mmCIF file of C-alpha atoms and ligand atoms in Angstrom:
data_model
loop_
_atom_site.group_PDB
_atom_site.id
_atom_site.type_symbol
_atom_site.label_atom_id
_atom_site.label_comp_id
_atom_site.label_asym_id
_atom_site.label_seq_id
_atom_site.Cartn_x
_atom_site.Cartn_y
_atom_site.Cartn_z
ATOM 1 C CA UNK A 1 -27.008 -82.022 -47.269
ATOM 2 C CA UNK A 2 -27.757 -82.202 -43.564
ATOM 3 C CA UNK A 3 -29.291 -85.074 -41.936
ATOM 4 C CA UNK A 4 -32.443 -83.061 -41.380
ATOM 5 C CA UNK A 5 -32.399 -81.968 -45.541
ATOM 6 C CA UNK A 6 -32.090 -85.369 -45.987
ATOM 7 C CA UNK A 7 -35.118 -85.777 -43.951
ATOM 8 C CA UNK A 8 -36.980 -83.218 -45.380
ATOM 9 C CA UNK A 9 -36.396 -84.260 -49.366
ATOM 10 C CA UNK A 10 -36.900 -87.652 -48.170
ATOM 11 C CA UNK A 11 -40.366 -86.724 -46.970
ATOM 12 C CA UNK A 12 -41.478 -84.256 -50.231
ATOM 13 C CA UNK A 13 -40.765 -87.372 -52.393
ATOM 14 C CA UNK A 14 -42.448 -90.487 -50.565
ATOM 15 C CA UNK A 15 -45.521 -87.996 -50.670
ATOM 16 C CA UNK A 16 -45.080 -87.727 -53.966
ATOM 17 C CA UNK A 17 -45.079 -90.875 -55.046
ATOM 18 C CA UNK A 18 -47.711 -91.702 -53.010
ATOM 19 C CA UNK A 19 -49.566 -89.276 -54.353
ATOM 20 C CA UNK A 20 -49.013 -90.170 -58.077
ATOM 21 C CA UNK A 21 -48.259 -93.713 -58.438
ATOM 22 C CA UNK A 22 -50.023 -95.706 -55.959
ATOM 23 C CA UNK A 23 -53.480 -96.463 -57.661
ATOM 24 C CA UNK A 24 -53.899 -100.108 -55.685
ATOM 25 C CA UNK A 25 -52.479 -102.832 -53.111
ATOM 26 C CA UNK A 26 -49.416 -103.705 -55.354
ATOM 27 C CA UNK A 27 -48.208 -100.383 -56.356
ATOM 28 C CA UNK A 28 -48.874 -99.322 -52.358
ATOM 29 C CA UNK A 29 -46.559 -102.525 -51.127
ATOM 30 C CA UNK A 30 -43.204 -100.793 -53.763
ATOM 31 C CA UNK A 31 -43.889 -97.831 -52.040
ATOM 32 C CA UNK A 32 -43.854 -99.329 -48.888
ATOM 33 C CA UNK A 33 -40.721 -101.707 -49.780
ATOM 34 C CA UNK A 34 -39.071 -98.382 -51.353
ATOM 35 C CA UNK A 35 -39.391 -95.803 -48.554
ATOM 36 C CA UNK A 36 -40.743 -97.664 -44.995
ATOM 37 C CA UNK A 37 -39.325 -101.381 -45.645
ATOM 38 C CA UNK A 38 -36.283 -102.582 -44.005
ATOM 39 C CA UNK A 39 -33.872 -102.273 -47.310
ATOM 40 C CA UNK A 40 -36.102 -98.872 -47.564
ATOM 41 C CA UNK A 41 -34.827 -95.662 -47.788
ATOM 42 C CA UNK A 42 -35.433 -94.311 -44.156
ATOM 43 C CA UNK A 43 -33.539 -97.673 -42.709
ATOM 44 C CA UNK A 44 -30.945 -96.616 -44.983
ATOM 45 C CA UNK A 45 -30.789 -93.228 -43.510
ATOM 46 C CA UNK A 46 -31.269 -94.265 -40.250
ATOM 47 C CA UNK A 47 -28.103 -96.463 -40.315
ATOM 48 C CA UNK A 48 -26.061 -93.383 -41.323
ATOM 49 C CA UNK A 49 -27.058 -91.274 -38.080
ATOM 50 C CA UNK A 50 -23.974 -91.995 -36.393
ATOM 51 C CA UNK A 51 -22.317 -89.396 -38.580
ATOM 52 C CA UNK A 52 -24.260 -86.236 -37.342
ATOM 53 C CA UNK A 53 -22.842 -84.635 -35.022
ATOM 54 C CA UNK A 54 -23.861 -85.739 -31.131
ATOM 55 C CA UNK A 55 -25.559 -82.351 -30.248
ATOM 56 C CA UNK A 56 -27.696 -82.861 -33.199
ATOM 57 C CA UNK A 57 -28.092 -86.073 -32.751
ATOM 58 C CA UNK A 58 -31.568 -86.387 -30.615
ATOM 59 C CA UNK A 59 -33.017 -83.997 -32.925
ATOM 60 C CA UNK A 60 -32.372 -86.033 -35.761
ATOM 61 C CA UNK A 61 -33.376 -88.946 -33.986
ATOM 62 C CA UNK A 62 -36.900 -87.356 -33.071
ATOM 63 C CA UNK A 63 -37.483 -85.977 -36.539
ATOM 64 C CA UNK A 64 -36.375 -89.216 -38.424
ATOM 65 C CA UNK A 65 -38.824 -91.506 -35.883
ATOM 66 C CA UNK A 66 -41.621 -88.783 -36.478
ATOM 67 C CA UNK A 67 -40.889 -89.200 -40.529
ATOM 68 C CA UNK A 68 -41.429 -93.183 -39.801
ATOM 69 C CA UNK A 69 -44.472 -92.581 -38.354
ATOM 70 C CA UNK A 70 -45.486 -90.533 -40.679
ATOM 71 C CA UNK A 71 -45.294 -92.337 -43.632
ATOM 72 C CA UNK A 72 -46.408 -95.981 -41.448
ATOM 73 C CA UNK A 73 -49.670 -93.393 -41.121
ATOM 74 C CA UNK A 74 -50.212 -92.421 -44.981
ATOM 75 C CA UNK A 75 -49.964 -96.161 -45.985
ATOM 76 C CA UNK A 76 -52.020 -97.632 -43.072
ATOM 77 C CA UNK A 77 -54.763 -94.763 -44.257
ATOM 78 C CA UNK A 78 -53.825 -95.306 -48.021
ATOM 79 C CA UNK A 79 -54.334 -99.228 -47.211
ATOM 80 C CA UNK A 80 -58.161 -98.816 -46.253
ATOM 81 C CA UNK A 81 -58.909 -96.721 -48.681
ATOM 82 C CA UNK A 82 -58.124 -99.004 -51.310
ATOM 83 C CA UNK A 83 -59.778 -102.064 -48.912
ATOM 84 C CA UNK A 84 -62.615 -100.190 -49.195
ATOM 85 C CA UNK A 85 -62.475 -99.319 -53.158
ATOM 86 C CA UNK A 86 -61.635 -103.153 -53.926
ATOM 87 C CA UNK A 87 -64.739 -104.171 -51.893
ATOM 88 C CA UNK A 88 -67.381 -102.123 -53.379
ATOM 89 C CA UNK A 89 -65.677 -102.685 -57.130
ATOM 90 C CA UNK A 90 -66.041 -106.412 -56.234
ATOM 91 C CA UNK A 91 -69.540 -105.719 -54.363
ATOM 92 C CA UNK A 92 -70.652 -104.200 -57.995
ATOM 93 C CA UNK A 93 -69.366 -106.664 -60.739
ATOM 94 C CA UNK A 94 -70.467 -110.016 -58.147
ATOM 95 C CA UNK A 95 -73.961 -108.410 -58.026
ATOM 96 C CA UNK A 96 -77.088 -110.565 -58.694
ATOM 97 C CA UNK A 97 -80.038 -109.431 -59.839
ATOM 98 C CA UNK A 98 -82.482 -111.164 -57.530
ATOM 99 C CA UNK A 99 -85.490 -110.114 -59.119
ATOM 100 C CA UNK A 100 -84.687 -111.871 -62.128
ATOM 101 C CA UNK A 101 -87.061 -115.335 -62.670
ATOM 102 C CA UNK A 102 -84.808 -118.389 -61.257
ATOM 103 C CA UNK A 103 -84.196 -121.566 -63.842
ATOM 104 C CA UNK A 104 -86.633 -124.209 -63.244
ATOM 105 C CA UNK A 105 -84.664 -127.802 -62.781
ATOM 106 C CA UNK A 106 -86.615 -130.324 -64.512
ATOM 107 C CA UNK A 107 -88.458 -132.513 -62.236
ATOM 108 C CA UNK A 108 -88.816 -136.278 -63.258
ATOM 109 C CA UNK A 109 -92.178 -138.199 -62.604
ATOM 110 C CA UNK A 110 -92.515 -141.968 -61.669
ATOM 111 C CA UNK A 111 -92.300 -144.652 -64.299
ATOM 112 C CA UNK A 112 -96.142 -145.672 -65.491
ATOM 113 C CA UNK A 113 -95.389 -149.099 -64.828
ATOM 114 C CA UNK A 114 -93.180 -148.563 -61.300
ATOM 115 C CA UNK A 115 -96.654 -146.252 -60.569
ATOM 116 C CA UNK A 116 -98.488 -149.627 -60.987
ATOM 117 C CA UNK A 117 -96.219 -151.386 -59.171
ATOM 118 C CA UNK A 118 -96.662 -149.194 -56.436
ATOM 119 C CA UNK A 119 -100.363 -149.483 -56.820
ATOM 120 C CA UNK A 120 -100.755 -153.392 -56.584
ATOM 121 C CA UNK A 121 -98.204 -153.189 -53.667
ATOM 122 C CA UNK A 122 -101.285 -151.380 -51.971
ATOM 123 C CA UNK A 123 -103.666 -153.741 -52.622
ATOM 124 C CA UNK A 124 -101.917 -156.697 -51.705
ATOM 125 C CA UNK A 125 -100.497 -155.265 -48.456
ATOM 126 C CA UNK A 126 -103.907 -154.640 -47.077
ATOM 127 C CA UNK A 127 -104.735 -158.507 -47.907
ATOM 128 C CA UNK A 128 -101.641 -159.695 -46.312
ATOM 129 C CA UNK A 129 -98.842 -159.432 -49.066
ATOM 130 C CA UNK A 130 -95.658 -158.490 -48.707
ATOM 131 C CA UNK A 131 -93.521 -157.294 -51.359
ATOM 132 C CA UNK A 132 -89.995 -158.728 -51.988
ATOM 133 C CA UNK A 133 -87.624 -158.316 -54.872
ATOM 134 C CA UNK A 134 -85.187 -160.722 -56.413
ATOM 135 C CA UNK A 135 -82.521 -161.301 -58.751
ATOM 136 C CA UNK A 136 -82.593 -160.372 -62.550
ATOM 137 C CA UNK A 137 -80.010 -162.805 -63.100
ATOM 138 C CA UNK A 138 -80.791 -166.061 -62.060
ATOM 139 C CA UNK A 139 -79.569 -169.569 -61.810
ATOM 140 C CA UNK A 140 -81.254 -171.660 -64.104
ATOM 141 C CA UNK A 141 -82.357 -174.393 -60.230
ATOM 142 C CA UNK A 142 -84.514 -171.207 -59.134
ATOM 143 C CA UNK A 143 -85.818 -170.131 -62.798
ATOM 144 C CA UNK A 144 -86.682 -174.036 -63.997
ATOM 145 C CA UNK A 145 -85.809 -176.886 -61.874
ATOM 146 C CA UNK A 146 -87.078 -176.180 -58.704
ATOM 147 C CA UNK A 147 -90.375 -175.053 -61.143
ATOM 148 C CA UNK A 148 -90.627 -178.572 -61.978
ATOM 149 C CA UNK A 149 -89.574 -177.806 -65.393
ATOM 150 C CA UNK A 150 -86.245 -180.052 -65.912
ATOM 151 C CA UNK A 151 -83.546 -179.350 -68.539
ATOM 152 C CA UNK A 152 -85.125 -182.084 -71.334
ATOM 153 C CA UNK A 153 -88.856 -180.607 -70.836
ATOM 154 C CA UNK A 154 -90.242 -179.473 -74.004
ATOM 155 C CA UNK A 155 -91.522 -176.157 -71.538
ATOM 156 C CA UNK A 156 -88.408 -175.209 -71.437
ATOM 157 C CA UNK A 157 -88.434 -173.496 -74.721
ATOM 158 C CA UNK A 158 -91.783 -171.367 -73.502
ATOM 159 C CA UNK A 159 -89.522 -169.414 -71.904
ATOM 160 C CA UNK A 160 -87.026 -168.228 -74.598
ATOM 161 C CA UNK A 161 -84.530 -167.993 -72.648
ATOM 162 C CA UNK A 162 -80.944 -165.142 -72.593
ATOM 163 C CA UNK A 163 -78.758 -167.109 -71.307
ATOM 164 C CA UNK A 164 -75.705 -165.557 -69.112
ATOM 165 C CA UNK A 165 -72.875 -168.769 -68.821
ATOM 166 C CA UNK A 166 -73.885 -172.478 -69.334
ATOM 167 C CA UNK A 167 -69.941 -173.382 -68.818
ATOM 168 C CA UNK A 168 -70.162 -174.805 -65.242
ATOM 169 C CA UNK A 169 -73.935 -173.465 -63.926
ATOM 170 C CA UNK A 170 -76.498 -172.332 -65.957
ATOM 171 C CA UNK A 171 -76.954 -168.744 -64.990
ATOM 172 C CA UNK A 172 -79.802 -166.343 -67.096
ATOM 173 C CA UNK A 173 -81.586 -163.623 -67.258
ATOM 174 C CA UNK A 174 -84.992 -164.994 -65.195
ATOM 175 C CA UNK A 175 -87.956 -165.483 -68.177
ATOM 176 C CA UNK A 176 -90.449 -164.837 -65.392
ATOM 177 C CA UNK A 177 -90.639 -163.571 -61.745
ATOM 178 C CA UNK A 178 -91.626 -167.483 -60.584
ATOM 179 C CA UNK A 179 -88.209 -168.408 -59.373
ATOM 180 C CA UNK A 180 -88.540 -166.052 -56.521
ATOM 181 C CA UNK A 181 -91.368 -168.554 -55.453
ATOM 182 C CA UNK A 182 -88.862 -171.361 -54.564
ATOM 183 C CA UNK A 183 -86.554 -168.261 -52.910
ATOM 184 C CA UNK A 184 -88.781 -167.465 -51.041
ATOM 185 C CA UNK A 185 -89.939 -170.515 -49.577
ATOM 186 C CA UNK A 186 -86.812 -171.828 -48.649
ATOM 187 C CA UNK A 187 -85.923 -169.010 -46.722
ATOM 188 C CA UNK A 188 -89.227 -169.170 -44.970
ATOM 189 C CA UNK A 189 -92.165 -171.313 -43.677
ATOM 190 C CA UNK A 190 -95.622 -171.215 -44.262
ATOM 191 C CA UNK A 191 -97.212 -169.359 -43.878
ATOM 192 C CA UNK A 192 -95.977 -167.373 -47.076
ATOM 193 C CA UNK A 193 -97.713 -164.621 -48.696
ATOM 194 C CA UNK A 194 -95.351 -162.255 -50.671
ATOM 195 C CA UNK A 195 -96.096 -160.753 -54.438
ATOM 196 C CA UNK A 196 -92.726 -160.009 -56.345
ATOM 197 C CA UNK A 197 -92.277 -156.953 -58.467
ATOM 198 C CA UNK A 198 -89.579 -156.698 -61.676
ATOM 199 C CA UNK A 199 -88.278 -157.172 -64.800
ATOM 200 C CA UNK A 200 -87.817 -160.731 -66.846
ATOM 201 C CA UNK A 201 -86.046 -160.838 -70.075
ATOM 202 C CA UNK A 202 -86.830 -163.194 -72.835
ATOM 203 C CA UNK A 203 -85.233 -163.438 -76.267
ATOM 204 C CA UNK A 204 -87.652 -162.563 -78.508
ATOM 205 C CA UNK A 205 -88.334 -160.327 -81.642
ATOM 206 C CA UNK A 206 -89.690 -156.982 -80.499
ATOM 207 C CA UNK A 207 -93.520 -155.671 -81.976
ATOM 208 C CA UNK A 208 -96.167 -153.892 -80.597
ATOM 209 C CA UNK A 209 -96.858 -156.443 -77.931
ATOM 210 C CA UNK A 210 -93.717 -158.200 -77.209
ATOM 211 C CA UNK A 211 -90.865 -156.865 -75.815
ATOM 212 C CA UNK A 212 -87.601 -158.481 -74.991
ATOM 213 C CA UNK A 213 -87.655 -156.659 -71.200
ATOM 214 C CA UNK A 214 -90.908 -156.450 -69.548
ATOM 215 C CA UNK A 215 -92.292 -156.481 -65.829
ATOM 216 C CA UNK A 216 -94.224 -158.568 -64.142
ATOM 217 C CA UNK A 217 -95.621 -159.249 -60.464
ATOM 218 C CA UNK A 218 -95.414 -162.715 -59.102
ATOM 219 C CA UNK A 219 -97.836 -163.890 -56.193
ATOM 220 C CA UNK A 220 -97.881 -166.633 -54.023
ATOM 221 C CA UNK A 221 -99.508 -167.839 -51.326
ATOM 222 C CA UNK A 222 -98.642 -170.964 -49.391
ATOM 223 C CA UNK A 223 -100.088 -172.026 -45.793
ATOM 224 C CA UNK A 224 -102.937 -175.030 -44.676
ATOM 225 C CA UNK A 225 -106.312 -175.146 -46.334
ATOM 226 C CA UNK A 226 -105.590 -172.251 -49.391
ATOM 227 C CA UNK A 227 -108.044 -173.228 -51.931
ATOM 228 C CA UNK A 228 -108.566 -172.051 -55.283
ATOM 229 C CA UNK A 229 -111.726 -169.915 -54.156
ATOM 230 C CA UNK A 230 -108.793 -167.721 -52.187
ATOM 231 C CA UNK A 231 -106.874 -167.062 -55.586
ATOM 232 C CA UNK A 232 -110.088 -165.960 -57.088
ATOM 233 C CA UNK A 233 -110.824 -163.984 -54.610
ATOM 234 C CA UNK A 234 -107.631 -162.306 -54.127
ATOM 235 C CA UNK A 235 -107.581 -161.352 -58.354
ATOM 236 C CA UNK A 236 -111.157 -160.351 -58.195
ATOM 237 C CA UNK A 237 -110.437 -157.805 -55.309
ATOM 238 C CA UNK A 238 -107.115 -156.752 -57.145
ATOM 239 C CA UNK A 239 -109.354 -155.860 -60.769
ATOM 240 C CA UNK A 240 -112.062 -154.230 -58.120
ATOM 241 C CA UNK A 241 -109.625 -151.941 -56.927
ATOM 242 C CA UNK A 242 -107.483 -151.130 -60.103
ATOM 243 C CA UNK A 243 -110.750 -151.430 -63.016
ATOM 244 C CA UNK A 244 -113.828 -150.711 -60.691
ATOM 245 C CA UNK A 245 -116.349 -151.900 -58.208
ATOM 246 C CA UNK A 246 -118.036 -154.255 -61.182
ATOM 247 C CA UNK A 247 -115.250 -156.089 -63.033
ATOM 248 C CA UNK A 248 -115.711 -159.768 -63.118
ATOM 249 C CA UNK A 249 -112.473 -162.406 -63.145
ATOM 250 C CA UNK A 250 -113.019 -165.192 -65.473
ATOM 251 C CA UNK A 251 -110.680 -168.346 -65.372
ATOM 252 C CA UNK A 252 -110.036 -170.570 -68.265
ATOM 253 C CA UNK A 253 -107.274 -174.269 -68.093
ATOM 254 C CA UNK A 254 -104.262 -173.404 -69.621
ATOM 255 C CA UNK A 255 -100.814 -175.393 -68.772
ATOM 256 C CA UNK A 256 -97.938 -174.248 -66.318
ATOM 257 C CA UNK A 257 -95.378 -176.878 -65.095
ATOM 258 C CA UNK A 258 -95.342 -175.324 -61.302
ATOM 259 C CA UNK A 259 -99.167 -175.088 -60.802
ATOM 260 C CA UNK A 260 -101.931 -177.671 -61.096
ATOM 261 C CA UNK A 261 -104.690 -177.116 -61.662
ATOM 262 C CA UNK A 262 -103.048 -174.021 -64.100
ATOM 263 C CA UNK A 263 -105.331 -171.345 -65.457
ATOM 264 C CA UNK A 264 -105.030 -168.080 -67.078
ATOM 265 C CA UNK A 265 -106.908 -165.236 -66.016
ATOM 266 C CA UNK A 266 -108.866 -162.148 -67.672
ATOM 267 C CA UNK A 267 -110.906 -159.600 -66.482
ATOM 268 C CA UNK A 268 -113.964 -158.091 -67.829
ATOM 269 C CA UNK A 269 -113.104 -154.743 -70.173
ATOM 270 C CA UNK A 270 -113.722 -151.499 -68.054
ATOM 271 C CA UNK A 271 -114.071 -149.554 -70.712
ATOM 272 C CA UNK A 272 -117.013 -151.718 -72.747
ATOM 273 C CA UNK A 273 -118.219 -153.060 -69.595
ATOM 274 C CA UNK A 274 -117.722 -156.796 -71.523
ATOM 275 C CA UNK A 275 -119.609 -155.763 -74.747
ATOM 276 C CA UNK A 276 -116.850 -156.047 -76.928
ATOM 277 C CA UNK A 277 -114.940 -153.069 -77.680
ATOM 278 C CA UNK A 278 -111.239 -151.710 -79.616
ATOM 279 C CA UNK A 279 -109.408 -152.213 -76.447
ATOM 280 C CA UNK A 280 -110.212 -155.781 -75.497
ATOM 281 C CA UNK A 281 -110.405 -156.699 -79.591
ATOM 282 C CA UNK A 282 -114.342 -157.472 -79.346
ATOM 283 C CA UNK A 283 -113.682 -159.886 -77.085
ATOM 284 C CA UNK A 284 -115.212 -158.394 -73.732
ATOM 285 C CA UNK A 285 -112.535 -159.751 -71.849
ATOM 286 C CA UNK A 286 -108.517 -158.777 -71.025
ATOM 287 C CA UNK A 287 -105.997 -161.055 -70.382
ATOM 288 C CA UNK A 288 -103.800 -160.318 -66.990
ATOM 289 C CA UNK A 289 -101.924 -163.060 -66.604
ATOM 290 C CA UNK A 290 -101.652 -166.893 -65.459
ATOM 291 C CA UNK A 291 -102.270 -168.410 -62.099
ATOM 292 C CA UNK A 292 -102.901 -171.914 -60.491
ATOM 293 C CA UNK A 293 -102.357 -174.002 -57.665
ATOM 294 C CA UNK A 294 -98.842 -174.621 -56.570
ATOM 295 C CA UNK A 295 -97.514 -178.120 -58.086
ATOM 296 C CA UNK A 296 -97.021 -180.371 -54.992
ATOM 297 C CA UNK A 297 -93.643 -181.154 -56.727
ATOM 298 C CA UNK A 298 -92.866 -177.441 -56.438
ATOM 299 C CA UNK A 299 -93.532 -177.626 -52.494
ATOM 300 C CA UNK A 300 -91.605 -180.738 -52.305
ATOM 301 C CA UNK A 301 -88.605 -179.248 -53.955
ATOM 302 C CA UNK A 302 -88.586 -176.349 -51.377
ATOM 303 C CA UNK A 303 -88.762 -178.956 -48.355
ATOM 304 C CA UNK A 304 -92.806 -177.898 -47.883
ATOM 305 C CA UNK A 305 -94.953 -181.161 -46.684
ATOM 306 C CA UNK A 306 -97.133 -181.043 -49.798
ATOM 307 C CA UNK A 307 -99.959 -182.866 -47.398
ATOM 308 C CA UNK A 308 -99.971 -180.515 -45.180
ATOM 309 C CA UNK A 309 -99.278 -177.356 -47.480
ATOM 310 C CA UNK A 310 -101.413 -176.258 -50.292
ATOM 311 C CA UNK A 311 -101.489 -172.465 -52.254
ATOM 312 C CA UNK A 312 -101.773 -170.776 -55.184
ATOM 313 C CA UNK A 313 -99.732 -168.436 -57.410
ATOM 314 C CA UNK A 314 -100.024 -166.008 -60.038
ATOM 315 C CA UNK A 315 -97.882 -163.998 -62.536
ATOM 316 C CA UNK A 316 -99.532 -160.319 -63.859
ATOM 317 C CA UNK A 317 -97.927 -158.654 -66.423
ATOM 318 C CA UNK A 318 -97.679 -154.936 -65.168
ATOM 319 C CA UNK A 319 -97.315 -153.447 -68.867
ATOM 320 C CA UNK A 320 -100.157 -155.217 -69.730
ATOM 321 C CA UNK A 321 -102.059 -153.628 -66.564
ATOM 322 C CA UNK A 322 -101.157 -150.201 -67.863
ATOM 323 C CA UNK A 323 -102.619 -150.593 -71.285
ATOM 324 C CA UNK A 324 -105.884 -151.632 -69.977
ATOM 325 C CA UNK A 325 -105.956 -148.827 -67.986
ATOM 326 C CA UNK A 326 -104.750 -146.272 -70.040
ATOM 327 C CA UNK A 327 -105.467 -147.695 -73.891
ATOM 328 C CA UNK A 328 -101.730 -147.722 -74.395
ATOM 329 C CA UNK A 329 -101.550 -149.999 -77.672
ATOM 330 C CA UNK A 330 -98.114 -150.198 -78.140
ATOM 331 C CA UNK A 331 -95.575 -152.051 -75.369
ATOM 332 C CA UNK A 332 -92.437 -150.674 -77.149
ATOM 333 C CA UNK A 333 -93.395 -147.258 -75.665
ATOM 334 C CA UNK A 334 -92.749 -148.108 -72.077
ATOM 335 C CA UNK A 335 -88.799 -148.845 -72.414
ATOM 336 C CA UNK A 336 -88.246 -146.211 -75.655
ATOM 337 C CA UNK A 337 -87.888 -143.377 -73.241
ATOM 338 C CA UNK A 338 -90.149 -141.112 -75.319
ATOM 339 C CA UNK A 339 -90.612 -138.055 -72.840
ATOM 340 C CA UNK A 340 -93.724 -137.354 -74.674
ATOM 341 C CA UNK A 341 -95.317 -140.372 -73.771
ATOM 342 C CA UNK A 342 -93.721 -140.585 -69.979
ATOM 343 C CA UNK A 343 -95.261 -137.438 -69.061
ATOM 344 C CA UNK A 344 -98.824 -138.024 -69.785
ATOM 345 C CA UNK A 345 -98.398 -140.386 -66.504
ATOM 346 C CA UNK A 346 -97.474 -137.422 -64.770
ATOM 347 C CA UNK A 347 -100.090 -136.607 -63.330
ATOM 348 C CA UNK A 348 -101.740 -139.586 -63.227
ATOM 349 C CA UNK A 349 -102.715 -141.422 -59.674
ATOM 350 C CA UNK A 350 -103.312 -144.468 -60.965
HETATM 351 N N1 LIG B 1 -94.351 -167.405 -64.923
HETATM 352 C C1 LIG B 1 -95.404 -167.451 -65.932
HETATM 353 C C2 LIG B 1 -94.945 -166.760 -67.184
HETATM 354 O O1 LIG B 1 -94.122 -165.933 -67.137
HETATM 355 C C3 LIG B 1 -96.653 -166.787 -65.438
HETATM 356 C C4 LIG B 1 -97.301 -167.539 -64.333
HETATM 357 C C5 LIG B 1 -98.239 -168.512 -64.592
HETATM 358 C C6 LIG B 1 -96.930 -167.330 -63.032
HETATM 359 C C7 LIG B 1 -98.850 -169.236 -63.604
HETATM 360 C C8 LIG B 1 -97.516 -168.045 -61.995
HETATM 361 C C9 LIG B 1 -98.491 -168.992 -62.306
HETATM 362 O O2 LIG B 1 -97.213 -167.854 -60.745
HETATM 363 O O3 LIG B 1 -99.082 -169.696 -61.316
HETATM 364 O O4 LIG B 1 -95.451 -167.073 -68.237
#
């Protein structure tokens, strides 16, 4: 067979196959590799050219360079067809249907008792207060000594207490948010006024109103002349703002190591307006918490001159202020993540 025959057959058969087995980018690349590639056939041919005879030569040359071109054409063309094919088969089977509804990702909603938190915050900031944080785990200086309650005081067992290590330091979970009283002051001087949001632990059996984790807010107040008519004031304006223009704060003696005089504190029922009712147990009144004068002992221990320095502290329990507000009777409900109960607060401004 001549050179040009060769040519020729060559041609009828890479068109061929083009035609009949090339379906997609793989089975394009053999055909390239089998008739255009450098082991390909054409190369193949090409090499053997120095066999025709010269006068025939530039023909051959011509025809088989035309063939190359040829074929480079069909598989360039061949190439963006199937570009094209891939893209709109991928363009259909990616699709998204954007009218369909999106999903929803559940939204979470503030704590009832962080809400509160945030609430009292308010208050006290526009009466001064700043709010601080401190340490769940404490060393037992900050949550007794310096609280003028020493390791052999009987008060000590008030406060039952989890303890952490008693190997070389005693280090617990705080009882109370009161150690943050002696942090605070010796980090700064007077005048102080801070409240202090967060959990305390005790050890204790769990019912409806005890819980072994629950919050409280701490507040202090320490600078010249503070006088027991201030801490009245300052709780009054507090159950104004969180109960209603008309609540009243009543004060009875109780006993706390770090204050003197030491009191606990109710307000008047909003919901009975003090006649006695399910929520404050016929009493007319609902307990918020203890409060007092700071022990001069307490100011001492701090480096404060207790002659000079006087103030007054209190410790709210924030549950507490949320089931007065919202007739929650059961304190187990705020830590049992029930999403039932969480998102009835939802809403709620507080
Ligand atoms: N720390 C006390 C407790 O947990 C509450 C308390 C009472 C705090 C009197 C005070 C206070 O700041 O003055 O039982």
């Amino acid at each position: 067979m001549s050179f040009l025959d060769q040519l020729a057959e060559l041609r009828a058969r890479a068109t061929a196959a083009l035609a009949e087995s090339v379906h997609d980018l793989p089975s394009l690349q053999a055909w390239e590799r089998q008739f255009l590639g450098g082991r390909g056939e054409l190369t193949a041919l090409l090499r053997g050219i120095g066999s025709v005879p010269a006068e025939e030569r530039p023909e051959a040359g011509r025809e088989a360079n035309a063939l190359k071109r040829e074929l480079t054409a069909h598989y360039e063309a061949r190439e963006a067809e199937l570009a094209t094919a891939d893209l709109a088969q991928r363009l259909e089977s990616d699709a998204v249907d954007v009218t369909l509804p999106g999903r929803r990702s559940p939204l979470g909603t503030v704590h009832p008792v962080w809400k509160m938190i945030d609430e009292v915050s308010q208050i006290f900031a526009l009466m001064g207060f700043e709010t601080v944080f401190g340490p769940e785990v404490e060393i037992g200086r900050y949550n007794f000594d310096l609280l003028n309650i020493p390791s052999d005081h009987p008060a000590r067992d008030v406060w039952d207490t989890i303890i952490v290590e008693s190997d070389r330091e005693e280090i617990v979970l705080r009882t109370h948010t009161s150690p943050m009283q002696a942090r605070i002051m010796e980090q700064r001087e007077p005048p102080v006024r801070v409240i202090v949001p967060g959990r305390t632990y005790r050890y204790e059996a769990q019912d409806a109103s005890h819980e072994w984790m629950f919050t409280q807010i701490e507040g202090l107040a320490v600078d010249e002349n503070i006088k027991m008519t201030d801490l009245k004031g300052v709780l009054q304006e507090m159950a104004r703002q969180l109960f209603g223009p008309n609540r009243r704060i009543r004060f009875r003696c109780d006993f706390f190591p770090f204050v003197e005089p030491g009191v606990d504190f109710a307000v008047d029922c909003a919901i009975c307006d003090g006649k006695g009712c399910r929520v404050c147990k016929q009493t007319g009144w609902l307990e918020m918490g203890g409060a007092g004068m700071v022990h001069p002992r307490v100011l001492q221990g701090v480096g404060y001159d207790p002659e000079r320095y006087t103030g007054f502290a209190f410790g709210l329990g924030v549950e507490r202020l949320v089931m007065m507000k919202y007739g929650v009777n059961d304190l187990r409900a705020f830590a049992g993540n029930d999403l039932r109960f969480l998102r009835q607060f939802a809403a709620a401004t507080i």
